[in-house]
mmCIF file of C-alpha atoms in Angstrom:
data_model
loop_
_atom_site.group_PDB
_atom_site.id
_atom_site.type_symbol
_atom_site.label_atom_id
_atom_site.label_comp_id
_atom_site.label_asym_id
_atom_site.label_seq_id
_atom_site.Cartn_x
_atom_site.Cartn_y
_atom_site.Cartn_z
ATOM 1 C CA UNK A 1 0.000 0.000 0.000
ATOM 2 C CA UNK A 2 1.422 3.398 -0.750
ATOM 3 C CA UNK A 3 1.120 6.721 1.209
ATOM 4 C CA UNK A 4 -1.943 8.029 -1.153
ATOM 5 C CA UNK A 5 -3.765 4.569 -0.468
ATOM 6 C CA UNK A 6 -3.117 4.580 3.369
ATOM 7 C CA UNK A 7 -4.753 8.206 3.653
ATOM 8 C CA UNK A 8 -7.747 7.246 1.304
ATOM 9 C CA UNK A 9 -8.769 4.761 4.326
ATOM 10 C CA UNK A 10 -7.715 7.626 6.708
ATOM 11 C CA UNK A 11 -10.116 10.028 5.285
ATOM 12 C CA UNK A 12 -13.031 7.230 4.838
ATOM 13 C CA UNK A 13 -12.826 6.389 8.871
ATOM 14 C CA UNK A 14 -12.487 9.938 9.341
ATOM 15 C CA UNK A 15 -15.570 11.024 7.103
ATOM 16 C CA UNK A 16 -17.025 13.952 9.355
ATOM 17 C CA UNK A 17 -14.186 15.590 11.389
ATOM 18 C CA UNK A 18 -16.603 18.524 12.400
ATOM 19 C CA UNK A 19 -17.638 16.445 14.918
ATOM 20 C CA UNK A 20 -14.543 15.066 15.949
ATOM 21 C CA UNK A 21 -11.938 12.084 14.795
ATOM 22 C CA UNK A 22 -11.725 8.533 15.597
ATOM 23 C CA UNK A 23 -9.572 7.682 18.579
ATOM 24 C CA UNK A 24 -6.557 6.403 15.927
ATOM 25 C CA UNK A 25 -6.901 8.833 13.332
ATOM 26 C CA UNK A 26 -6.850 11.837 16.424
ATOM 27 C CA UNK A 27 -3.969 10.016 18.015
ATOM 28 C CA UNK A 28 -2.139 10.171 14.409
ATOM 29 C CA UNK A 29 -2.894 13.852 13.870
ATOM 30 C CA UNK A 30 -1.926 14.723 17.333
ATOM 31 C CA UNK A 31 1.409 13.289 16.500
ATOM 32 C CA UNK A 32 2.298 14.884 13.536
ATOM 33 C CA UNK A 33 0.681 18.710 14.080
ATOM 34 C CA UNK A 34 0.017 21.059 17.216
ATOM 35 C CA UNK A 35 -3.649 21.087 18.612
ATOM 36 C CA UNK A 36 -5.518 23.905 19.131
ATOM 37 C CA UNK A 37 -7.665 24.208 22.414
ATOM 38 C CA UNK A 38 -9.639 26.267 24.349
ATOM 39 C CA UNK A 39 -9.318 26.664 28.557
ATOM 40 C CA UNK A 40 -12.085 28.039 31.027
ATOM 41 C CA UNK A 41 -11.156 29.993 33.801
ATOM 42 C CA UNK A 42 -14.705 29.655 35.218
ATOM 43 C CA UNK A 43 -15.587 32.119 38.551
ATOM 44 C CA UNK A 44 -19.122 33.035 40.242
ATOM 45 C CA UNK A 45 -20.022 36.143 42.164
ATOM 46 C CA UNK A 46 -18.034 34.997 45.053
ATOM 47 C CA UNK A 47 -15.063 34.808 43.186
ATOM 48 C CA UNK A 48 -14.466 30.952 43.556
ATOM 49 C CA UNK A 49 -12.779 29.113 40.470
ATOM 50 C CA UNK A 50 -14.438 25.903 39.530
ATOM 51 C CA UNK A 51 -12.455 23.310 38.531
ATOM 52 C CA UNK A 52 -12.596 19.318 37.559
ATOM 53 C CA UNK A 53 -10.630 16.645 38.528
ATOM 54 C CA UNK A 54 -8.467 14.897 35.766
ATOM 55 C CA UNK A 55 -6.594 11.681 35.796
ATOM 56 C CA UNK A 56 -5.109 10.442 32.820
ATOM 57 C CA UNK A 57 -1.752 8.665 31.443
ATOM 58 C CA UNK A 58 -1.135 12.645 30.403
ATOM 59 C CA UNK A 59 -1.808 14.589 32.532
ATOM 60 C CA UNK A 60 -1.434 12.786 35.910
ATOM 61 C CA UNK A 61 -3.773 13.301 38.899
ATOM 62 C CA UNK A 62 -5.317 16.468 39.694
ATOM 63 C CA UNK A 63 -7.264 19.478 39.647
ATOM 64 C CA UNK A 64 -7.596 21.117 35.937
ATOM 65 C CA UNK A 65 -9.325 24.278 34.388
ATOM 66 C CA UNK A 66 -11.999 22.542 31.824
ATOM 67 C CA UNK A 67 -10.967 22.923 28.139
ATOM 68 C CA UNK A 68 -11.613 21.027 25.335
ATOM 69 C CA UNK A 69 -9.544 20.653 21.641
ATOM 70 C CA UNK A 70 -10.838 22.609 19.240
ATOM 71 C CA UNK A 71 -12.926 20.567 16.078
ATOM 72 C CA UNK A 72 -12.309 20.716 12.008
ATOM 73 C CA UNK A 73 -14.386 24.186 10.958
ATOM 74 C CA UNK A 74 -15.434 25.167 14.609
ATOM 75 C CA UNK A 75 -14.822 28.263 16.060
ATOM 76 C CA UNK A 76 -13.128 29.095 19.189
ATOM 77 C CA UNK A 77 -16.845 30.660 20.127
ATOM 78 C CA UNK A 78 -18.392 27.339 20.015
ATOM 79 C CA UNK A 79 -16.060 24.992 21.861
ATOM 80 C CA UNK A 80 -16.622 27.716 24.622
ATOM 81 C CA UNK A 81 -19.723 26.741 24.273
ATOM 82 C CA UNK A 82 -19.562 23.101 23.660
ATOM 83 C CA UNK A 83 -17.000 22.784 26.752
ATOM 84 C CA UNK A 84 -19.001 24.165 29.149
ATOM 85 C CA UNK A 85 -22.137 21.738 27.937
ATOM 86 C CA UNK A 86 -20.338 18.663 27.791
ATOM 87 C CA UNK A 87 -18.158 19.485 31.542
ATOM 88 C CA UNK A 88 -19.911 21.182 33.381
ATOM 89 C CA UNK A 89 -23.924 20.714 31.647
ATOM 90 C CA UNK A 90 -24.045 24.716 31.705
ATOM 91 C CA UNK A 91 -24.219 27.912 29.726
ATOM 92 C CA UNK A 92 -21.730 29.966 30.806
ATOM 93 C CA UNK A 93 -20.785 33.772 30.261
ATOM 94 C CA UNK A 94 -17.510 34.022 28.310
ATOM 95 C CA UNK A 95 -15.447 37.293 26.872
ATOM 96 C CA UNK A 96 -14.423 36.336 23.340
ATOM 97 C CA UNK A 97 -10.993 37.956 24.125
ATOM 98 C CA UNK A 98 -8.671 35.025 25.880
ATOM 99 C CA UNK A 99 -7.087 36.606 28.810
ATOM 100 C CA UNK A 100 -3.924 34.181 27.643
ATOM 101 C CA UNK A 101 -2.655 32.227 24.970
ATOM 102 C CA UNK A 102 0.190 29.641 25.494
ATOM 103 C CA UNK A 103 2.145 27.502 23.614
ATOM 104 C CA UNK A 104 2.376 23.786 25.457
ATOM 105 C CA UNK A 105 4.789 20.937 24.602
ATOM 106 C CA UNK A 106 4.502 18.304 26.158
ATOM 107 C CA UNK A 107 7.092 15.303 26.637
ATOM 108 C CA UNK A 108 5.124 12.563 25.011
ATOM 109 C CA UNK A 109 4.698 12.425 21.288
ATOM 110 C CA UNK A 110 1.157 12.207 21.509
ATOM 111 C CA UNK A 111 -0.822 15.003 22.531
ATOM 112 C CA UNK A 112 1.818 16.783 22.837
ATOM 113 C CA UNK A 113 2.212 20.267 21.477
ATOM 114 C CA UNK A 114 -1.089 22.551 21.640
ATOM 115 C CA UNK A 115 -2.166 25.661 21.235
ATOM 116 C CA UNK A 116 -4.286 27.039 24.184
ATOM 117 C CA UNK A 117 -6.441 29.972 24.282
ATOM 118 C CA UNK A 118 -7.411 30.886 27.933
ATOM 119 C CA UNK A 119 -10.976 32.739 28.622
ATOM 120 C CA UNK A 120 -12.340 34.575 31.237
ATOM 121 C CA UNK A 121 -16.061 32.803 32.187
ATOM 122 C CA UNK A 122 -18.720 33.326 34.770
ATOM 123 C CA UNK A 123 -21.782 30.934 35.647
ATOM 124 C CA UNK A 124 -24.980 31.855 38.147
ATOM 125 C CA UNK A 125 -23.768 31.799 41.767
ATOM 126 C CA UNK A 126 -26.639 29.151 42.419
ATOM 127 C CA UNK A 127 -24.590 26.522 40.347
ATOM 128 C CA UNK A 128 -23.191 23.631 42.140
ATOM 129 C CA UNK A 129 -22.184 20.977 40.230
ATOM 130 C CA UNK A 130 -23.950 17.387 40.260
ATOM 131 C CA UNK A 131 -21.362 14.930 41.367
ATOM 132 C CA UNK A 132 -23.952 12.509 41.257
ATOM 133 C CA UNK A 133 -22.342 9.034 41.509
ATOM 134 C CA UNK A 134 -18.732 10.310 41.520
ATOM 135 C CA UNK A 135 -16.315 10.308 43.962
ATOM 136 C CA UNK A 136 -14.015 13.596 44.405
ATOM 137 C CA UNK A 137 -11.237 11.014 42.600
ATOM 138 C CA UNK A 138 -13.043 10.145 39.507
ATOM 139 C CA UNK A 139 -12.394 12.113 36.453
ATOM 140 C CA UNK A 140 -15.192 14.787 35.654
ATOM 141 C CA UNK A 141 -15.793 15.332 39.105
ATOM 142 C CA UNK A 142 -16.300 19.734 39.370
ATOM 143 C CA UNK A 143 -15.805 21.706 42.613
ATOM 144 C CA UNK A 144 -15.742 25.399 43.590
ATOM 145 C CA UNK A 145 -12.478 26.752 45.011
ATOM 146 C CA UNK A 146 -11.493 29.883 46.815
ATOM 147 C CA UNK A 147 -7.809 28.823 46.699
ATOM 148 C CA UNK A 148 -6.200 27.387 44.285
ATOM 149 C CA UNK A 149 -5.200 23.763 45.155
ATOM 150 C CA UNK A 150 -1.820 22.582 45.380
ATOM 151 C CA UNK A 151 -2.531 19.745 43.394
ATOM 152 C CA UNK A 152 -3.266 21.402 40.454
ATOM 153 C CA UNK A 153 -1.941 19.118 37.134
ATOM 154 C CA UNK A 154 1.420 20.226 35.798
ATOM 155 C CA UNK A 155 0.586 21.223 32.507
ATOM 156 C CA UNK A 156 -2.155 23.815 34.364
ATOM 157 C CA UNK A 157 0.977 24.768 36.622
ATOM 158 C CA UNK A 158 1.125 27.823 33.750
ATOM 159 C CA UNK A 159 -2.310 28.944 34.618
ATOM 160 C CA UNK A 160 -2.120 29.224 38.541
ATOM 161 C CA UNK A 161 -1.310 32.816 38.505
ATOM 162 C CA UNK A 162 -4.679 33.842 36.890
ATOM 163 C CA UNK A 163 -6.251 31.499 39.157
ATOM 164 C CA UNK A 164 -4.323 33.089 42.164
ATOM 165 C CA UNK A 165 -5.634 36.308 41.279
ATOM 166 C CA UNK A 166 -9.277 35.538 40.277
ATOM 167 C CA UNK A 167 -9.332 34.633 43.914
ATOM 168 C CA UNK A 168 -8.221 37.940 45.439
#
């Protein structure tokens, strides 16, 4: 099989990337080009930063700012959106203007060079999050915090000084 052959079958298992890629064929592109995503810094009226926990082969164990990779054709606007659905089961308020935008490598080869935009987000002070069925270990599981937490994953180690001073 030749190179043109071998992405024919890529592009027939990957027929609507709009709505995101197989497993393989997203493991393949996260190899070979930098991946674009989206991170909310998510406060209420007390000032409190929610965040979820996260444990994964890579990012380790710990407390993470919800994000999500941006899809083929979407805009930044909707995976706002579309994050704070599918995390948090929300509408949030977001400023379209990211309050940072870093450039991550990380030390494996997959997943592991993105581009992240950072945005400032605010939900109802009434929200709490429904853990229901989840212990405070399990991935997914969201909690308010009026400090940030020592145990915050590494690669979110960049984004504990806007946490910090969301807080004051």
């Amino acid at each position: 099989m030749n190179l043109t052959q071998a992405i024919k079958i890529i592009d027939q298992h990957a027929n609507n990337p709009e709505r995101g890629l197989p497993q393989d064929v997203f493991w393949l592109v996260s190899r070979m080009t930098p991946l674009v995503n989206v991170d909310l810094l998510i406060k209420d009226s007390n000032n409190r930063v929610l965040l979820a926990w996260r444990q994964d082969k890579f990012a380790g164990a710990g407390w993470h700012i919800p994000g999500g990779i941006v899809r083929y054709k979407e805009t930044l606007e909707d995976r706002i959106k579309q994050v704070a659905l599918t995390e948090i089961g929300q509408v949030i308020e977001y400023d379209l203007t990211p309050i940072a935008i870093n450039e991550i490598h990380r030390p494996h080869s997959t997943r592991g060079h993105f581009i992240s935009f950072l945005y400032q987000c605010t939900i109802d002070n009434k929200f709490e999050p429904d853990n229901t069925g989840r212990l405070e270990t399990d991935p997914g599981y969201l909690a308010w915090h009026a400090e940030c937490p020592s145990n915050l994953i590494q690669v979110h180690e960049l984004y504990r000084s806007y946490i910090t001073t969301s807080l004051r």
